[in-house]
Short mmCIF file of C-alpha atoms in Angstrom, two decimals:
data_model
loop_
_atom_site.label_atom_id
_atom_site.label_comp_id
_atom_site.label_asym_id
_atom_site.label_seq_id
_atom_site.Cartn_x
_atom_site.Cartn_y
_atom_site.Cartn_z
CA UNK S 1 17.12 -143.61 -17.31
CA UNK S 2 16.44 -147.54 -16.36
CA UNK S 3 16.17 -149.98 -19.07
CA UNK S 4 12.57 -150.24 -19.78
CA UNK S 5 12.68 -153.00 -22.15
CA UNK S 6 10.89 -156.57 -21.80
CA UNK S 7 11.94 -159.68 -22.35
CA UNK S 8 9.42 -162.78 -21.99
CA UNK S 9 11.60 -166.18 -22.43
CA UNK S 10 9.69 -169.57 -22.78
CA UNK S 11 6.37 -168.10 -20.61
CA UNK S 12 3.73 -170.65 -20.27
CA UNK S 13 0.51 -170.06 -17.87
CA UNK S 14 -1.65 -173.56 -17.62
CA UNK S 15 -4.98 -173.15 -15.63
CA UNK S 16 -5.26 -176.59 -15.04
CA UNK S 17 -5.04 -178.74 -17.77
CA UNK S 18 -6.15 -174.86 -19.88
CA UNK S 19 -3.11 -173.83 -21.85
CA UNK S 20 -3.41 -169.66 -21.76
CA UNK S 21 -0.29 -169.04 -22.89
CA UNK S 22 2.11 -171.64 -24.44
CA UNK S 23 6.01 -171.20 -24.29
CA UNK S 24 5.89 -167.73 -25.58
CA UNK S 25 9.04 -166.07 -26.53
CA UNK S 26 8.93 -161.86 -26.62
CA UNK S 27 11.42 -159.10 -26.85
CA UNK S 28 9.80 -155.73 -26.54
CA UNK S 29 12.17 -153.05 -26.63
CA UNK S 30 13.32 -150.04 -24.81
CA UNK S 31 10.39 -146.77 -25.38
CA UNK S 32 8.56 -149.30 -27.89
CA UNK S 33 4.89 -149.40 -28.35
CA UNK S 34 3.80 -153.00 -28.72
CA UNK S 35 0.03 -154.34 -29.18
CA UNK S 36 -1.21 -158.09 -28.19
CA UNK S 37 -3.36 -158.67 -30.49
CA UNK S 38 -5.96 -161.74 -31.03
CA UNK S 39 -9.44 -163.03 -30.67
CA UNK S 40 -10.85 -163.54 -27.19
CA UNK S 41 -9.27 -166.39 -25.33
CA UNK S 42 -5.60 -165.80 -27.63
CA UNK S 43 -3.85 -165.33 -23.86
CA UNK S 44 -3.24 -161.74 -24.54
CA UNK S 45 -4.69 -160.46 -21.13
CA UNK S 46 -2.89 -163.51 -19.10
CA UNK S 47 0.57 -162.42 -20.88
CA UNK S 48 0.01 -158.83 -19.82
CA UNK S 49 -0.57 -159.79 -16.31
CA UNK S 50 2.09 -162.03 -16.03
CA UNK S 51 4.34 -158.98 -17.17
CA UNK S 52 2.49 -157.21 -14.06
CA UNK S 53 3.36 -159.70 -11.69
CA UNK S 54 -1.22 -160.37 -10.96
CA UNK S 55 -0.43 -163.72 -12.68
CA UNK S 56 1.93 -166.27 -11.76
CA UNK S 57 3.78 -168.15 -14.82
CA UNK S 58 3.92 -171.63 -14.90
CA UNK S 59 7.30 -171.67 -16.34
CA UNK S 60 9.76 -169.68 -17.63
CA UNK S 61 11.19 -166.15 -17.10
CA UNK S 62 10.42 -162.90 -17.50
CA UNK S 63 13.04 -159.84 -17.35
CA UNK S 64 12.32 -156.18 -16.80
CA UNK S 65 15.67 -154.22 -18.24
CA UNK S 66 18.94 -155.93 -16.79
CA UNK S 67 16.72 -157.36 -14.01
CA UNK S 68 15.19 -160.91 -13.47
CA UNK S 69 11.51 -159.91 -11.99
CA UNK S 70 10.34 -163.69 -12.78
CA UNK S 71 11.74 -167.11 -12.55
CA UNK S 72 10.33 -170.44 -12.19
CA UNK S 73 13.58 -173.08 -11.56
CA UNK S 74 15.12 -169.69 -9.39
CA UNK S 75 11.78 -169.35 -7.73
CA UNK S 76 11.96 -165.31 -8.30
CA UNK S 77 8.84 -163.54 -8.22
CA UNK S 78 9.00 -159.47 -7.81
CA UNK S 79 5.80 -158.09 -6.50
CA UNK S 80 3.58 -156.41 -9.14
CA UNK S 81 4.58 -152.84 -6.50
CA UNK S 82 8.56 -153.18 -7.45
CA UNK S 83 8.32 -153.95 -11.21
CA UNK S 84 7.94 -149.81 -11.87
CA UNK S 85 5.09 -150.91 -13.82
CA UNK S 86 2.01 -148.88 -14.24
CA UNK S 87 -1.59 -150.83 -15.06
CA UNK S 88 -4.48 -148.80 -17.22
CA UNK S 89 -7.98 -151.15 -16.83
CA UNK S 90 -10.64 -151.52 -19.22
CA UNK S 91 -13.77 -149.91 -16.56
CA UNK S 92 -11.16 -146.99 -15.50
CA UNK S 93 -11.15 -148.07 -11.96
CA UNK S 94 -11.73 -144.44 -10.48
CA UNK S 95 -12.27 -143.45 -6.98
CA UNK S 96 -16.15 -141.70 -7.22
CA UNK S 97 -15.56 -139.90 -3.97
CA UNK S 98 -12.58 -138.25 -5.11
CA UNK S 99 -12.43 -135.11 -7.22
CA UNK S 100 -9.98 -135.69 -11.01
CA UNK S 101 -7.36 -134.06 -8.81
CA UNK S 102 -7.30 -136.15 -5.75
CA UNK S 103 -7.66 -139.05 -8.00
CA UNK S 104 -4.35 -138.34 -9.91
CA UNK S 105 -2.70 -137.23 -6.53
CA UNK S 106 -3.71 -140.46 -4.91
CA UNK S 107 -0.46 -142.41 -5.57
CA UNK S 108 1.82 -139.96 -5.06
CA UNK S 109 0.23 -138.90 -1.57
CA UNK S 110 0.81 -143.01 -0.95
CA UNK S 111 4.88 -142.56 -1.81
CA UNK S 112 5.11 -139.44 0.51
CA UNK S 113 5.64 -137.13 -2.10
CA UNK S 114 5.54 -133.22 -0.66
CA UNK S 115 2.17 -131.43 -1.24
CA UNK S 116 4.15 -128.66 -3.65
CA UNK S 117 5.45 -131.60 -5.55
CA UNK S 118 2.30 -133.21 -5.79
CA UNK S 119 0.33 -130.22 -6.88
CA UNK S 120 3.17 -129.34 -9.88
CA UNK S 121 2.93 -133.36 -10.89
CA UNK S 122 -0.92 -132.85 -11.08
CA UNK S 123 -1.50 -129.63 -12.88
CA UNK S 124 1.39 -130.93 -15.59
CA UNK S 125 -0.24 -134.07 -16.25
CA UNK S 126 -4.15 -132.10 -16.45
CA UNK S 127 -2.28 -129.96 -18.77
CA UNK S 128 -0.84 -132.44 -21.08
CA UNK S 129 -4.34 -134.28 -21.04
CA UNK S 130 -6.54 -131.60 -21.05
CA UNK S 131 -7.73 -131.56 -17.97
CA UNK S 132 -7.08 -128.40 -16.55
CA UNK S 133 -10.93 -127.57 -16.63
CA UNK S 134 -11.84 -130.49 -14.38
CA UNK S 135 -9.91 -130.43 -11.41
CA UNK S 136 -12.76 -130.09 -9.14
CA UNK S 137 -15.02 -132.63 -10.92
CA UNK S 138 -16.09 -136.06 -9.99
CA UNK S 139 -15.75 -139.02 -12.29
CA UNK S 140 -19.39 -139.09 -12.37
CA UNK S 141 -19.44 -135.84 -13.85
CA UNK S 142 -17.36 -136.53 -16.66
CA UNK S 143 -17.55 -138.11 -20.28
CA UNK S 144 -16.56 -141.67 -20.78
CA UNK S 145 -13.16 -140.42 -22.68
CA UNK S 146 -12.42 -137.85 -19.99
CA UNK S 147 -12.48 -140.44 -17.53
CA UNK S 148 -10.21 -142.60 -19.27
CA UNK S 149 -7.94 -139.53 -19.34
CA UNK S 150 -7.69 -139.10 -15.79
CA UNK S 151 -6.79 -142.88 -15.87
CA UNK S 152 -4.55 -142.05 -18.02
CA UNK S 153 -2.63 -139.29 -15.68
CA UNK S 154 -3.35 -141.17 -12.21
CA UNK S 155 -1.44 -144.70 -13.70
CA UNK S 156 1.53 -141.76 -15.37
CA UNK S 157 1.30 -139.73 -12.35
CA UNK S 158 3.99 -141.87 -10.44
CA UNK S 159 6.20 -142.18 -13.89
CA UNK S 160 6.39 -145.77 -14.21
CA UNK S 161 8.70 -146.61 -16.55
CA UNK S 162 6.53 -149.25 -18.36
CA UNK S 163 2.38 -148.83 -19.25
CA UNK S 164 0.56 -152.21 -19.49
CA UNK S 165 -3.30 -151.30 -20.94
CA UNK S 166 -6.02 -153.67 -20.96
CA UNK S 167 -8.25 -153.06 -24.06
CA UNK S 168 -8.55 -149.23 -22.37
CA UNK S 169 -10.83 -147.88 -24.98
CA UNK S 170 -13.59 -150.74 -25.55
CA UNK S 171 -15.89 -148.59 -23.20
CA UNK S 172 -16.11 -145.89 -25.35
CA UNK S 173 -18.05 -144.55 -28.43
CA UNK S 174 -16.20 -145.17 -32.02
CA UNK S 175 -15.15 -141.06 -32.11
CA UNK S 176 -14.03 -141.07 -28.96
CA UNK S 177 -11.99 -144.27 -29.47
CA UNK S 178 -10.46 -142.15 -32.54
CA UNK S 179 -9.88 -139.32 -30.15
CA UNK S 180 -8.29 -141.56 -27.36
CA UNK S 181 -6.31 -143.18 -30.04
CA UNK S 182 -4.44 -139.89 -31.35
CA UNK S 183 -3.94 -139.46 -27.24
CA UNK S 184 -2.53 -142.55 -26.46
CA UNK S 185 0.02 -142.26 -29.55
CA UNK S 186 0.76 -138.60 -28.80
CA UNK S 187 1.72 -139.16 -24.58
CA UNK S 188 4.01 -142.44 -26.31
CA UNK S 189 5.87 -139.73 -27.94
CA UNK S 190 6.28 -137.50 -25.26
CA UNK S 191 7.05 -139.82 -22.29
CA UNK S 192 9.61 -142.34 -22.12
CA UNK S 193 7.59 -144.99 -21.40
CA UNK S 194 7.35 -148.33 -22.72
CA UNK S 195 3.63 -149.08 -23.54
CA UNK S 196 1.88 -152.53 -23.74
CA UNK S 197 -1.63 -152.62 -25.17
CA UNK S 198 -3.97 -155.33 -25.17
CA UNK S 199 -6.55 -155.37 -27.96
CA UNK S 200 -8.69 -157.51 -30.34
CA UNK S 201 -9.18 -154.75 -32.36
CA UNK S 202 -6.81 -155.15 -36.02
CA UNK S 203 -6.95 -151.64 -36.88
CA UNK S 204 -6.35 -150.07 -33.72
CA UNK S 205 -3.28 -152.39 -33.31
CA UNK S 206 -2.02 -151.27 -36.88
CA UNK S 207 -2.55 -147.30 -35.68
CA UNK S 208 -0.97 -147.58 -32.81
CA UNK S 209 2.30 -149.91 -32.63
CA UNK S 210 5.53 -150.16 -33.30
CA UNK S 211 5.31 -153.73 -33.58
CA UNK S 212 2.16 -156.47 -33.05
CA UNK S 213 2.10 -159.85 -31.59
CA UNK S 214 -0.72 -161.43 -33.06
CA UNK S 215 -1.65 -164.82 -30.90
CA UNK S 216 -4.35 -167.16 -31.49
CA UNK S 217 -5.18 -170.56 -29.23
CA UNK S 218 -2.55 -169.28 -26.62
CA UNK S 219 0.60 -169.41 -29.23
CA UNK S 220 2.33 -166.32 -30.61
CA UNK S 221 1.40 -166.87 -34.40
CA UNK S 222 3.94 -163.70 -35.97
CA UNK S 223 5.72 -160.51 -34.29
CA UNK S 224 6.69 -157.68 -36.68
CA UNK S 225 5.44 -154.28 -37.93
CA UNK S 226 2.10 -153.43 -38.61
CA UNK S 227 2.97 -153.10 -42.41
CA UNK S 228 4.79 -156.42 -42.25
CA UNK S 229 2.53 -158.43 -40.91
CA UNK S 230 -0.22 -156.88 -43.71
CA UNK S 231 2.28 -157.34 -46.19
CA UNK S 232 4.21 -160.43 -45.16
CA UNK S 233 1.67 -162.71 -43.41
CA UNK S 234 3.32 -165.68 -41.80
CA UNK S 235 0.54 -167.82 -42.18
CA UNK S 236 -3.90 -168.01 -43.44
CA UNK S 237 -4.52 -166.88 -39.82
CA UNK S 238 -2.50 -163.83 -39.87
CA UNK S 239 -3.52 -162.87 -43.12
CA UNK S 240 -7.17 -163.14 -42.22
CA UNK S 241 -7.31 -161.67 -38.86
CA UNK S 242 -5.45 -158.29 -40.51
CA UNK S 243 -6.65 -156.37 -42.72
CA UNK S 244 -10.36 -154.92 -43.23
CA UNK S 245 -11.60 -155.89 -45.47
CA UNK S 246 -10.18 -159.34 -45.18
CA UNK S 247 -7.94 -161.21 -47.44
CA UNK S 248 -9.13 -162.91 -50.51
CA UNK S 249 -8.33 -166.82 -50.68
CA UNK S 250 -8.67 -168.72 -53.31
CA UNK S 251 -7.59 -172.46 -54.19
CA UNK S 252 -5.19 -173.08 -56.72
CA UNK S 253 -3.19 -175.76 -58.45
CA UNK S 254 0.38 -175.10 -58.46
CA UNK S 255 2.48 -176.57 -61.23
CA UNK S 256 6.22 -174.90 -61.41
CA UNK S 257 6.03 -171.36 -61.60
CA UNK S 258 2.31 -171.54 -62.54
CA UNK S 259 -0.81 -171.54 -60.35
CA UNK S 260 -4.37 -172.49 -62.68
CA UNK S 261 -8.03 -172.72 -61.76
CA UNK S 262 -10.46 -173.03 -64.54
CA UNK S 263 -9.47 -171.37 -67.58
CA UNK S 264 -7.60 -168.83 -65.12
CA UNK S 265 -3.64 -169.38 -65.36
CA UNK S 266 -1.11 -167.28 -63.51
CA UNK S 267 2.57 -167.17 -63.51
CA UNK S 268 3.65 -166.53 -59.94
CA UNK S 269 7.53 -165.21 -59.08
CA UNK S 270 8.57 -164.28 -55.20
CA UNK S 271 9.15 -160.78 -54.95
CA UNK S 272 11.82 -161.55 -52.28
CA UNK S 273 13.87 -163.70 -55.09
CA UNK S 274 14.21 -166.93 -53.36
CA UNK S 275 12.50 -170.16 -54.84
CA UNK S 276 8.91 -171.41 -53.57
CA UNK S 277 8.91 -173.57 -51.04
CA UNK S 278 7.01 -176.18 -53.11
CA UNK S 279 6.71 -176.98 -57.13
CA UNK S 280 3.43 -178.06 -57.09
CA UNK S 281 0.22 -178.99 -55.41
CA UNK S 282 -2.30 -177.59 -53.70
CA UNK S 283 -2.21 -174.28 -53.16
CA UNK S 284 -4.29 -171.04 -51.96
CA UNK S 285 -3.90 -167.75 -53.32
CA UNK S 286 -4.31 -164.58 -50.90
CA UNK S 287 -5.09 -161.35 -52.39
CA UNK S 288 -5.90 -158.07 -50.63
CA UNK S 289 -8.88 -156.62 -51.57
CA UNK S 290 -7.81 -153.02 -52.51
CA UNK S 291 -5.46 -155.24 -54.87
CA UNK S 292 -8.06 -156.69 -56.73
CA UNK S 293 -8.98 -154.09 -59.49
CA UNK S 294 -12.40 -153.17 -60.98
CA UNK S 295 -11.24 -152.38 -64.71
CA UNK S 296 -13.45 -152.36 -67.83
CA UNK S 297 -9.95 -153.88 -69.73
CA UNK S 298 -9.15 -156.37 -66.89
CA UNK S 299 -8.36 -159.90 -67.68
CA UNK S 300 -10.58 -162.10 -65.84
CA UNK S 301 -15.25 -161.60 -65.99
CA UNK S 302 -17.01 -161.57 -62.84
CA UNK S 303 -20.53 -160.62 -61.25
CA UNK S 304 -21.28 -158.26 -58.56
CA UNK S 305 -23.31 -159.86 -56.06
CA UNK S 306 -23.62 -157.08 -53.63
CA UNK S 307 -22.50 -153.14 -53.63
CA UNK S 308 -21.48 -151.71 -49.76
CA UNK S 309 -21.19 -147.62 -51.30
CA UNK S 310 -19.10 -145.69 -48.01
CA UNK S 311 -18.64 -142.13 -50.06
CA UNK S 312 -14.92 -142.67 -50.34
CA UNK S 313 -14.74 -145.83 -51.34
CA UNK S 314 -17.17 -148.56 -51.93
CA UNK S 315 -16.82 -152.50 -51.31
CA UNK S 316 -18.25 -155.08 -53.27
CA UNK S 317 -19.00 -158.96 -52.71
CA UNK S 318 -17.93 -160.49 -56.11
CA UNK S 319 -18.25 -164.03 -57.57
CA UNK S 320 -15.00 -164.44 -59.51
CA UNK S 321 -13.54 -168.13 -60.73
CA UNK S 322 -15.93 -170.25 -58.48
CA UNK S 323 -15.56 -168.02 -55.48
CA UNK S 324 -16.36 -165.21 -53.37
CA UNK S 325 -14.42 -162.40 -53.13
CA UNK S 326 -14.16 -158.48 -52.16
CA UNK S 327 -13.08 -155.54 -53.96
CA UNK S 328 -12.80 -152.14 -52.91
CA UNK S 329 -13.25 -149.42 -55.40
CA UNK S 330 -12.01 -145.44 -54.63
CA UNK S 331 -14.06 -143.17 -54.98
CA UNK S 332 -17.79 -142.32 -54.61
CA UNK S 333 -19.54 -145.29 -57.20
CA UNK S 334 -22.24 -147.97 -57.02
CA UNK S 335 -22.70 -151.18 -58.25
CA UNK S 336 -25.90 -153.18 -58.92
CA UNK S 337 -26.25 -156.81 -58.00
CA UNK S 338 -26.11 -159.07 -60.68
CA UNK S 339 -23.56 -156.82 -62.89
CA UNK S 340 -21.05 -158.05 -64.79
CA UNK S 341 -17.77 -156.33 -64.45
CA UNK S 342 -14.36 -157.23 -65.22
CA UNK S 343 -11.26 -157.20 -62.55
CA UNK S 344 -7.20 -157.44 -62.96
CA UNK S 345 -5.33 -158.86 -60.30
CA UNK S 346 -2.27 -156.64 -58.71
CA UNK S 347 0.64 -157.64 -59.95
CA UNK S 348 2.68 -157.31 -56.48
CA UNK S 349 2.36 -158.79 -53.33
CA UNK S 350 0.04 -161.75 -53.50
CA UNK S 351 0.47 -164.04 -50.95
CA UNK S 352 0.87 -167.74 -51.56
CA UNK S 353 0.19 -170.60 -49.32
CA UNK S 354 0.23 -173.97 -48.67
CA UNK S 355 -3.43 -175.69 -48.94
CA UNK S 356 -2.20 -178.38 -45.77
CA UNK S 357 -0.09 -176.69 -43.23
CA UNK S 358 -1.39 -172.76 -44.25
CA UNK S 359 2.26 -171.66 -44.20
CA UNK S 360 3.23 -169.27 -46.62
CA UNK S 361 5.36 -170.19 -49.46
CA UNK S 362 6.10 -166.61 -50.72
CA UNK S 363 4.81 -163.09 -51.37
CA UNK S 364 4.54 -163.09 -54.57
CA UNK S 365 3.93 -161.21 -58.78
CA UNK S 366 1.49 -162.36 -60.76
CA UNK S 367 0.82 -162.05 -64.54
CA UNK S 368 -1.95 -163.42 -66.42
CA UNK S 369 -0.61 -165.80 -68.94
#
C-alpha cells in the first residue's frame, strides 16, 4: 500500500495582510488519526484545505508519502483530483435527486469502474455503515446521522488513501454525535486510511485521535496525545482550552522549591526530575478540577458558592485562597451555597507556570507544608 502519511513543512497561508496559518510544521503519520483542534479563526479549516489542494499556500511545502504534492520556490502544485485524498463536509453535500445508492456509486461510475464492481463496492460499504436498509431512499428521507453516513461511504467509496473531515458532526444532535463518534473511530480501525478531522470541540478531539494539534491565532500551540496534552500542557492556553471542566489557575509566589499565597504554603517538586525553570517569582498554579478534593480532613477551608449535581458526579464553583475555583465530586451529592467545606490538593501532576510568558515550568507534586 502507498505511504499515506503527511508531512506539512514551514506552511504559511496570508489572506492579505490576514495571517491564517503561520509557518506551521506537521508530521502526521502513516494510518494515524489526527484532530485540528482550536477556537474559530485558529486556521484549522485553511490547513486542511491546503492538505486538499482547495487552498493555495503562501509558502512552504507540503508532502503526501514519498511525494512532493506542494511547493512554493519549485512552484509544484498537484490538483486536489491526484492527491488520493478524499474530503467529508460539514452540510453532507448530497445529491437530493439521487437515491443512497446512486449517491455512493457516483464516483466510481466517474472512474469507469464496471457496473458488477460498482454494485459489490456499494453493498460492502452500506453494509459496514448500516445502510443496507436504505438503498432506495433519498437523502431527504433520511435522519441527519444517516446522511452523514452515506457521506461517509460516497467520500470511502473510491478508497482514498487519506480522509480530510471538516467539523462532520456539528449538524447533528448530541446522541447522534456520540453515535457518529463510535462510527468514525470504528471505520479508522478497519480501513487503512489516514484520517484528518477538523474540530473545535476538546472532547471529541480527546475521543477520537491519536494525536491533537491544538492551534490558536493561526500558530500550532502543542502536538501530542490526547492524554499528554491533558497531562503535560505546554502552555495557560493549552491547559485551558482542554479539559472540561477547565483548569484551575491560581497565582502564586515562588520562592525555591516553595510556592505561598496567604497563609497557604506548598512545596512543589517536578515529577519529571529535572529542576524548575525558575527559583522564584511570579508564578500560577494549574490544577485539574477532578484533582482538587472535597475532604472533611483536607488541609486548606473553603465555601461553596454554587452546586451543578449531574447524578454521577457533581461540580461545584468554590471560593478557595482569594479565588474561584471548580471541583468535581463522584458520585450522586449536593452542595448548598454558602457551605463551608474543606479540600486537599492532589499531590501529582499540578502544573506550574510562568505568570509573564505562560510557559510551563514543570508538572509538578505538591505537599502542604
Amino acid at each position: 500500500m502507498a505511504d499515506n502519511s503527511i508531512r506539512l513543512i514551514n506552511v504559511t497561508k496570508k489572506f492579505g495582510k490576514s495571517v491564517a496559518v503561520d509557518h506551521l510544521n506537521l508530521e502526521i503519520p502513516a494510518n494515524s488519526f489526527i484532530s485540528l483542534l482550536g477556537p474559530s479563526g485558529c486556521g484549522k479549516t485553511t490547513t486542511l484545505r491546503m492538505i486538499a489542494g482547495l487552498e493555495t499556500p503562501t509558502e512552504g511545502e507540503i508532502w503526501i508519502g514519498d511525494k512532493l504534492v506542494f511547493s512554493a520556490k519549485q512552484s509544484i502544485d498537484v490538483p486536489p483530483n491526484n492527491r488520493g485524498i478524499g474530503f467529508l463536509f460539514q452540510n453532507y453535500a448530497l445529491w437530493p435527486h439521487m437515491t443512497v445508492y446512486k449517491n455512493i456509486a457516483f464516483g466510481l461510475e466517474n472512474m469507469k469502474w464496471k457496473k458488477a464492481d460498482i454494485d459489490k463496492k456499494v453493498k460492502e460499504l452500506c453494509g459496514l455503515l448500516q445502510l443496507s436498509a436504505y438503498l432506495d431512499r433519498y437523502p431527504s428521507e433520511l435522519s441527519g446521522g444517516q446522511q452523514q453516513r452515506v457521506a461517509i461511504a460516497r467520500t470511502l467509496a473510491t478508497n482514498p488513501q487519506i480522509l480530510l473531515m471538516d467539523e462532520p458532526l456539528s449538524n447533528l444532535d448530541a446522541k447522534l454525535r456520540l453515535e457518529m463518534r463510535t462510527e468514525l473511530k470504528r471505520l479508522h480501525g478497519t480501513t487503512n486510511a489516514t484520517f484528518v478531522y477538523v474540530t473545535h470541540d476538546q472532547m471529541e478531539a480527546m475521543a477520537l485521535s491519536t494525536n491533537v494539534c491544538l492551534m490558536n491565532m493561526a500558530v500550532k500551540q502543542q502536538y501530542a496525545p490526547p492524554l499528554k496534552l491533558y497531562a503535560e500542557p505546554v502552555n495557560m492556553f493549552v491547559a485551558d482550552f482542554v479539559g472540561n471542566p477547565s483548569m484551575n489557575f491560581l497565582p502564586f509566589d515562588l520562592q525555591e522549591q516553595t510556592i505561598s499565597k496567604d497563609d497557604i504554603h506548598l512545596s512543589v517538586k517536578s515529577v519529571h526530575g529535572e529542576k524548575l525553570k525558575k527559583k522564584s517569582g511570579k508564578v500560577i498554579f494549574g490544577v485539574r478540577p477532578e484533582n482538587v478534593k472535597v475532604s472533611a480532613d483536607g488541609e486548606i477551608p473553603a465555601k461553596v458558592i454554587s452546586s451543578f449535581p449531574y447524578g454521577m458526579e457533581t461540580t461545584l464553583v468554590i471560593r478557595c485562597m482569594g479565588c474561584d475555583m471548580r471541583t468535581v465530586v463522584f458520585g450522586s451529592v449536593d452542595y448548598q451555597p454558602g457551605e463551608d467545606i474543606r479540600i486537599g490538593l492532589c499531590h501529582e501532576k499540578a502544573c506550574l507556570f510562568d505568570e509573564e510568558t505562560q510557559e510551563l515550568l514543570a508538572v509538578v507534586e505538591t505537599e502542604v507544608c
